[in-house]
CSV table of C-alpha atoms in Angstrom, one decimal:
chain,number,residue,atom,x,y,z
A,263,MET,CA,-45.3,92.0,-182.9
A,264,VAL,CA,-45.7,89.8,-179.8
A,265,ILE,CA,-42.3,88.2,-181.2
A,266,VAL,CA,-41.0,91.7,-180.8
A,267,LEU,CA,-42.5,92.6,-177.2
A,268,ALA,CA,-41.1,89.6,-176.3
A,269,GLN,CA,-37.4,90.4,-177.4
A,270,ILE,CA,-37.7,93.8,-176.0
A,271,GLY,CA,-38.8,92.4,-172.5
A,272,THR,CA,-35.4,90.1,-172.4
A,273,SER,CA,-33.0,93.0,-173.8
A,274,SER,CA,-34.5,95.6,-171.6
A,275,ASP,CA,-34.5,94.0,-168.3
A,276,ASN,CA,-30.1,93.9,-167.8
A,277,ALA,CA,-30.7,97.6,-169.0
A,278,ALA,CA,-33.1,98.3,-165.8
A,279,LEU,CA,-30.5,96.9,-163.3
A,280,GLY,CA,-27.7,98.5,-164.9
A,281,ILE,CA,-29.1,102.2,-164.1
A,282,ALA,CA,-30.8,100.7,-160.4
A,283,VAL,CA,-27.3,100.4,-159.0
A,284,GLN,CA,-27.9,103.3,-156.9
A,285,GLN,CA,-31.4,102.8,-155.3
A,286,LEU,CA,-29.6,98.7,-154.7
A,287,VAL,CA,-27.0,100.2,-152.6
A,288,GLY,CA,-29.6,102.5,-150.7
A,289,ALA,CA,-32.2,100.1,-150.2
A,290,LEU,CA,-30.6,96.9,-149.9
A,291,GLY,CA,-26.9,97.8,-149.0
A,292,ALA,CA,-25.9,96.6,-152.2
A,293,THR,CA,-22.3,96.7,-152.7
A,294,VAL,CA,-20.2,96.8,-156.3
A,295,ALA,CA,-19.4,93.0,-156.1
A,296,ASP,CA,-23.3,92.3,-155.1
A,297,VAL,CA,-24.3,93.8,-158.6
A,298,GLN,CA,-21.8,92.6,-160.3
A,299,MET,CA,-23.0,89.1,-159.3
A,300,ALA,CA,-26.2,90.0,-159.8
A,301,ASN,CA,-25.9,90.2,-163.7
A,302,LEU,CA,-23.7,87.4,-163.7
A,303,ALA,CA,-26.4,85.0,-162.3
A,304,TYR,CA,-28.7,86.1,-165.0
A,305,SER,CA,-26.2,85.5,-167.6
A,306,LEU,CA,-24.9,82.4,-165.8
A,307,ILE,CA,-28.4,80.8,-165.9
A,308,ALA,CA,-29.8,82.3,-169.4
A,309,GLY,CA,-26.6,81.0,-170.9
A,310,SER,CA,-26.5,77.8,-169.0
A,311,PHE,CA,-30.0,76.6,-169.9
A,312,MET,CA,-30.6,78.2,-173.2
A,313,ILE,CA,-29.6,74.9,-175.2
A,314,ALA,CA,-32.0,73.2,-173.1
A,315,GLY,CA,-34.8,75.7,-173.5
A,316,GLY,CA,-34.2,75.3,-177.6
A,317,MET,CA,-34.7,71.6,-177.3
A,318,VAL,CA,-38.1,72.1,-175.1
A,319,GLY,CA,-39.7,74.4,-177.8
A,320,VAL,CA,-38.6,71.6,-180.5
A,321,VAL,CA,-40.5,68.9,-178.3
A,322,VAL,CA,-43.4,70.9,-176.3
A,323,GLY,CA,-43.7,73.8,-179.0
A,324,TRP,CA,-42.7,77.1,-179.6
A,325,ARG,CA,-45.7,78.9,-178.4
A,326,LYS,CA,-46.2,77.1,-175.1
A,327,THR,CA,-42.1,77.1,-174.4
A,328,LEU,CA,-42.9,81.2,-175.0
A,329,ARG,CA,-45.7,81.3,-172.5
A,330,ILE,CA,-43.4,79.2,-170.0
A,331,GLY,CA,-40.5,81.4,-170.4
A,332,LEU,CA,-42.6,84.7,-170.1
A,333,VAL,CA,-44.2,83.2,-166.6
A,334,LEU,CA,-40.8,82.7,-165.3
A,335,ALA,CA,-40.0,86.2,-166.1
A,336,ILE,CA,-43.0,87.5,-164.6
A,337,LEU,CA,-42.4,85.5,-161.4
A,338,GLY,CA,-38.4,86.7,-161.1
A,339,GLU,CA,-39.4,90.4,-162.0
A,340,ILE,CA,-41.8,90.2,-159.0
A,341,VAL,CA,-39.6,88.2,-156.6
A,342,VAL,CA,-36.7,91.1,-157.6
A,343,ALA,CA,-39.1,94.3,-156.7
A,344,LEU,CA,-40.2,92.5,-153.2
A,345,SER,CA,-36.5,91.2,-152.4
A,346,PRO,CA,-35.8,92.3,-148.7
A,347,ASN,CA,-31.9,91.7,-149.6
A,348,MET,CA,-29.5,91.0,-152.3
A,349,GLY,CA,-29.2,87.4,-152.2
A,350,VAL,CA,-33.0,86.9,-152.6
A,351,PHE,CA,-32.5,89.7,-155.7
A,352,THR,CA,-29.8,87.7,-157.3
A,353,TRP,CA,-30.3,84.1,-156.4
A,354,GLY,CA,-34.1,84.2,-156.4
A,355,GLY,CA,-35.6,87.0,-158.8
A,356,ARG,CA,-32.4,87.3,-161.2
A,357,SER,CA,-31.9,83.5,-161.5
A,358,ILE,CA,-35.4,82.9,-162.3
A,359,VAL,CA,-35.6,86.1,-164.7
A,360,GLY,CA,-32.4,84.4,-166.2
A,361,LEU,CA,-34.4,80.7,-166.5
A,362,GLY,CA,-37.3,82.6,-168.3
A,363,ALA,CA,-35.0,84.0,-170.7
A,364,SER,CA,-33.5,80.5,-171.5
A,365,PHE,CA,-36.7,79.8,-172.8
A,366,ILE,CA,-38.0,83.2,-174.5
A,367,THR,CA,-35.0,83.5,-176.6
A,368,PRO,CA,-35.0,80.4,-178.5
A,369,SER,CA,-38.7,80.8,-178.8
A,370,VAL,CA,-38.4,84.0,-180.8
A,371,LEU,CA,-35.7,82.6,-182.8
A,372,GLY,CA,-38.0,79.2,-182.9
A,373,LEU,CA,-41.4,81.3,-183.8
A,374,ILE,CA,-40.0,83.1,-186.8
A,375,PRO,CA,-38.9,79.9,-189.1
A,376,ALA,CA,-42.2,78.4,-188.3
A,377,LEU,CA,-44.6,81.4,-188.8
A,378,TYR,CA,-42.8,82.9,-192.1
A,379,GLU,CA,-41.0,81.8,-195.5
A,380,GLY,CA,-38.9,83.5,-197.7
A,381,ARG,CA,-38.9,87.5,-197.7
A,382,ALA,CA,-41.0,87.2,-194.9
A,383,ARG,CA,-38.7,85.4,-192.8
A,384,ALA,CA,-36.1,87.8,-193.4
A,385,THR,CA,-38.1,90.6,-192.6
A,386,ALA,CA,-38.9,89.1,-189.3
A,387,PHE,CA,-35.5,88.8,-188.0
A,388,GLY,CA,-34.6,92.3,-189.2
A,389,PHE,CA,-37.4,93.1,-186.9
A,390,VAL,CA,-36.5,91.2,-183.9
A,391,ALA,CA,-32.6,92.5,-184.4
A,392,ALA,CA,-34.1,95.8,-184.4
A,393,ALA,CA,-35.8,95.0,-181.2
A,394,SER,CA,-32.7,94.3,-179.5
A,395,ALA,CA,-31.4,97.6,-180.4
A,396,VAL,CA,-34.6,99.2,-178.7
A,397,SER,CA,-33.0,98.1,-175.1
A,398,ALA,CA,-30.5,101.1,-175.7
A,399,LEU,CA,-33.1,103.5,-175.2
A,400,VAL,CA,-34.9,102.0,-172.4
A,401,PRO,CA,-32.6,103.7,-169.4
A,402,ILE,CA,-34.3,106.8,-170.4
A,403,PRO,CA,-37.8,106.1,-169.7
A,404,PHE,CA,-36.6,103.5,-166.8
A,405,GLY,CA,-34.3,106.5,-165.2
A,406,LEU,CA,-37.3,108.6,-165.0
A,407,LEU,CA,-39.4,105.6,-163.3
A,408,LEU,CA,-36.4,104.8,-161.2
A,409,ASP,CA,-36.0,108.8,-159.9
A,410,THR,CA,-39.7,108.9,-158.7
A,411,ALA,CA,-40.8,105.6,-157.9
A,412,GLY,CA,-38.1,103.6,-157.0
A,413,PHE,CA,-36.7,100.3,-158.0
A,414,ARG,CA,-39.3,97.8,-156.8
A,415,VAL,CA,-42.0,99.8,-158.8
A,416,THR,CA,-39.8,99.7,-162.3
A,417,PHE,CA,-39.1,96.0,-161.9
A,418,GLY,CA,-42.9,95.7,-161.3
A,419,VAL,CA,-43.5,97.7,-163.9
A,420,ILE,CA,-41.2,94.9,-166.1
A,421,ALA,CA,-43.1,92.2,-164.7
A,422,ALA,CA,-46.5,93.9,-165.8
A,423,TYR,CA,-45.0,94.2,-169.2
A,424,PHE,CA,-44.3,90.4,-169.2
A,425,ALA,CA,-47.7,89.8,-168.3
A,426,ILE,CA,-49.3,91.7,-171.1
A,427,VAL,CA,-46.8,89.4,-173.8
A,428,LEU,CA,-48.2,86.6,-172.2
A,429,VAL,CA,-51.6,87.4,-172.5
A,430,CYS,CA,-50.8,88.7,-176.5
A,431,THR,CA,-49.8,85.5,-177.2
A,432,ARG,CA,-52.9,84.2,-177.8
A,433,LEU,CA,-52.8,86.1,-180.8
A,434,LEU,CA,-50.1,84.1,-182.1
A,435,PRO,CA,-51.3,81.7,-185.0
A,436,ASN,CA,-51.7,77.9,-184.1
A,437,LEU,CA,-48.6,75.8,-185.7
A,438,SER,CA,-48.4,72.4,-186.2
A,439,LYS,CA,-48.2,69.9,-183.5
A,440,PRO,CA,-44.5,68.7,-182.4
A,441,ASP,CA,-43.5,65.4,-182.8
A,442,ALA,CA,-44.9,63.4,-179.9
A,443,SER,CA,-42.3,60.7,-180.4
A,444,MET,CA,-39.4,62.7,-179.6
A,445,SER,CA,-38.2,62.6,-175.8
A,446,ILE,CA,-36.3,65.9,-173.7
A,447,ASP,CA,-32.7,64.8,-173.6
A,448,VAL,CA,-32.8,64.8,-169.6
A,449,GLY,CA,-29.0,63.4,-169.4
A,450,GLY,CA,-27.7,66.2,-171.9
A,451,ILE,CA,-29.3,68.9,-170.7
A,452,VAL,CA,-28.1,68.3,-167.2
A,453,LEU,CA,-24.3,68.1,-168.9
A,454,ALA,CA,-24.8,71.0,-171.0
A,455,ALA,CA,-26.1,73.3,-168.1
A,456,SER,CA,-23.6,72.2,-165.5
A,457,GLY,CA,-20.8,72.1,-167.9
A,458,LEU,CA,-21.5,75.8,-169.1
A,459,ALA,CA,-22.1,77.2,-165.8
A,460,PHE,CA,-18.9,76.1,-164.7
A,461,LEU,CA,-17.3,77.4,-167.4
A,462,LEU,CA,-18.7,80.7,-167.5
A,463,PHE,CA,-18.2,81.3,-164.1
A,464,GLY,CA,-14.9,80.4,-164.2
A,465,ILE,CA,-14.3,83.0,-166.7
A,466,ALA,CA,-16.4,85.6,-165.3
A,467,ARG,CA,-14.3,85.5,-161.6
A,468,VAL,CA,-10.9,85.6,-163.6
A,469,SER,CA,-10.7,89.4,-163.1
A,470,SER,CA,-11.6,89.4,-159.4
A,471,TRP,CA,-10.6,86.0,-158.1
A,472,GLY,CA,-7.5,85.6,-160.6
A,473,PHE,CA,-6.8,83.0,-162.8
A,474,VAL,CA,-3.7,80.7,-161.0
A,475,GLU,CA,-2.5,83.1,-158.1
A,476,PRO,CA,-5.3,83.9,-155.6
A,477,LEU,CA,-6.3,87.7,-155.6
A,478,SER,CA,-7.1,89.5,-152.5
A,479,GLU,CA,-11.0,89.3,-153.4
A,480,CYS,CA,-10.9,85.4,-153.9
A,481,PRO,CA,-12.7,83.5,-151.0
A,482,PHE,CA,-11.0,80.2,-151.0
A,483,THR,CA,-8.1,78.4,-153.0
A,484,ILE,CA,-7.8,74.9,-154.5
A,485,GLY,CA,-4.4,73.4,-153.9
A,486,GLY,CA,-2.7,77.0,-153.0
A,487,ILE,CA,-4.7,78.2,-156.6
A,488,ALA,CA,-7.7,80.0,-157.2
A,489,PRO,CA,-11.0,78.3,-157.9
A,490,THR,CA,-11.6,80.3,-161.3
A,491,LEU,CA,-9.0,77.6,-163.7
A,492,PRO,CA,-10.7,74.4,-161.6
A,493,ALA,CA,-14.2,75.6,-162.4
A,494,ILE,CA,-12.9,76.5,-166.1
A,495,ALA,CA,-11.7,72.9,-166.3
A,496,THR,CA,-14.3,71.3,-164.7
A,497,GLY,CA,-16.9,72.9,-167.4
A,498,LEU,CA,-14.5,72.0,-170.4
A,499,CYS,CA,-14.7,68.5,-169.3
A,500,LEU,CA,-18.3,68.3,-168.7
A,501,LEU,CA,-19.0,69.8,-172.3
A,502,THR,CA,-16.4,67.3,-173.5
A,503,CYS,CA,-18.3,64.4,-171.7
A,504,LEU,CA,-21.6,66.1,-173.5
A,505,VAL,CA,-20.6,65.9,-177.0
A,506,LEU,CA,-19.5,62.2,-176.3
A,507,PHE,CA,-22.6,61.2,-174.5
A,508,GLU,CA,-24.8,63.2,-177.7
A,509,ARG,CA,-22.9,60.8,-180.0
A,510,ARG,CA,-24.1,57.9,-178.2
A,511,ARG,CA,-27.4,58.9,-177.6
A,512,GLU,CA,-27.5,59.7,-181.9
A,513,SER,CA,-26.1,56.1,-182.2
A,514,GLN,CA,-28.8,54.8,-180.7
A,515,GLY,CA,-31.7,56.9,-182.7
A,516,LYS,CA,-32.2,59.0,-179.8
A,517,ALA,CA,-33.3,63.2,-180.0
A,518,ALA,CA,-30.0,64.6,-179.2
A,519,LEU,CA,-29.5,68.2,-177.4
A,520,LEU,CA,-26.8,68.7,-179.4
A,521,PRO,CA,-26.8,66.6,-182.9
A,522,ARG,CA,-23.9,65.7,-184.7
A,523,ALA,CA,-24.9,67.5,-188.0
A,524,PHE,CA,-25.3,70.6,-186.2
A,525,VAL,CA,-21.9,70.4,-185.0
A,526,ASP,CA,-20.2,69.2,-187.7
A,527,ALA,CA,-22.0,72.1,-190.0
A,528,PRO,CA,-19.5,74.1,-192.1
A,529,CYS,CA,-22.0,77.3,-191.7
A,530,VAL,CA,-22.2,76.8,-187.9
A,531,ARG,CA,-18.4,76.4,-187.5
A,532,ALA,CA,-17.9,79.6,-189.7
A,533,GLY,CA,-20.8,81.5,-187.4
A,534,LEU,CA,-18.6,80.6,-184.4
A,535,LEU,CA,-15.6,81.7,-185.5
A,536,ALA,CA,-16.5,85.3,-187.1
A,537,VAL,CA,-18.1,85.7,-183.5
A,538,GLY,CA,-15.4,84.2,-181.3
A,539,VAL,CA,-12.4,86.0,-183.3
A,540,PRO,CA,-14.1,89.7,-182.4
A,541,LEU,CA,-14.4,88.9,-179.2
A,542,PHE,CA,-11.1,87.5,-178.4
A,543,CYS,CA,-9.7,90.6,-180.3
A,544,MET,CA,-11.8,93.1,-177.8
A,545,GLY,CA,-10.6,90.7,-174.9
A,546,LEU,CA,-6.5,91.5,-175.3
A,547,ARG,CA,-7.4,95.1,-176.3
A,548,GLU,CA,-9.1,95.2,-173.1
A,549,SER,CA,-6.5,93.7,-171.0
A,550,SER,CA,-3.6,95.6,-172.6
């Protein structure tokens, strides 16, 4: 139940932001672009540091990593609730919550194999998947709370929710201590986070800034073209450097953020393809 509650928290946070748009416009003077950036900041930070959060969990332990993520989520929600403007809301609160999610999500997925085996493990993963679906019901109570108390109280309630989950982590069983000889791959984390950040940011801004030809909303150009393409190219270059860096690190007998056994695994490639093809088709349909 503790794992399920943590998963519900991360899934519900974005749902709350989605229905708070009108109040953000009235209270903080937010524009449509500001709200889009607030959504992007969360996804950008969470996606960029997700791999790093997984490695931290392996090195320091999943329960401790979950607690780190919950503390960051509490801090971020408090900043969001007290934000005087959209700048603090986005790059203060939402970024911190996204960083917390990058620790919580890998911890949820890491704790299940550590705590359960066989059929019980499959059941636990099923409960976590169902917990993600619960976020579809969140707009109903959050909408009522927003109408009666405002967005600050709503995000304060989310902070209190994460605090309750943090206290409940004391109920998690003691796990075997992680390998003390394993060190955190700092270089890999920097390359992965920066590469994913450039790539995701570039892709996210294509619709508003343009891919090659700059659109009217594009704030600046690089060599006469929109900055989205250079950002995507920079991200891909950094991720290529990450692969080369990780292979060199493994050859030296050190723990790698992105092990070659994982990259070369047929099931991993098949899974990426199975997820990527439908999303690609959805993108083609949307663009047409």
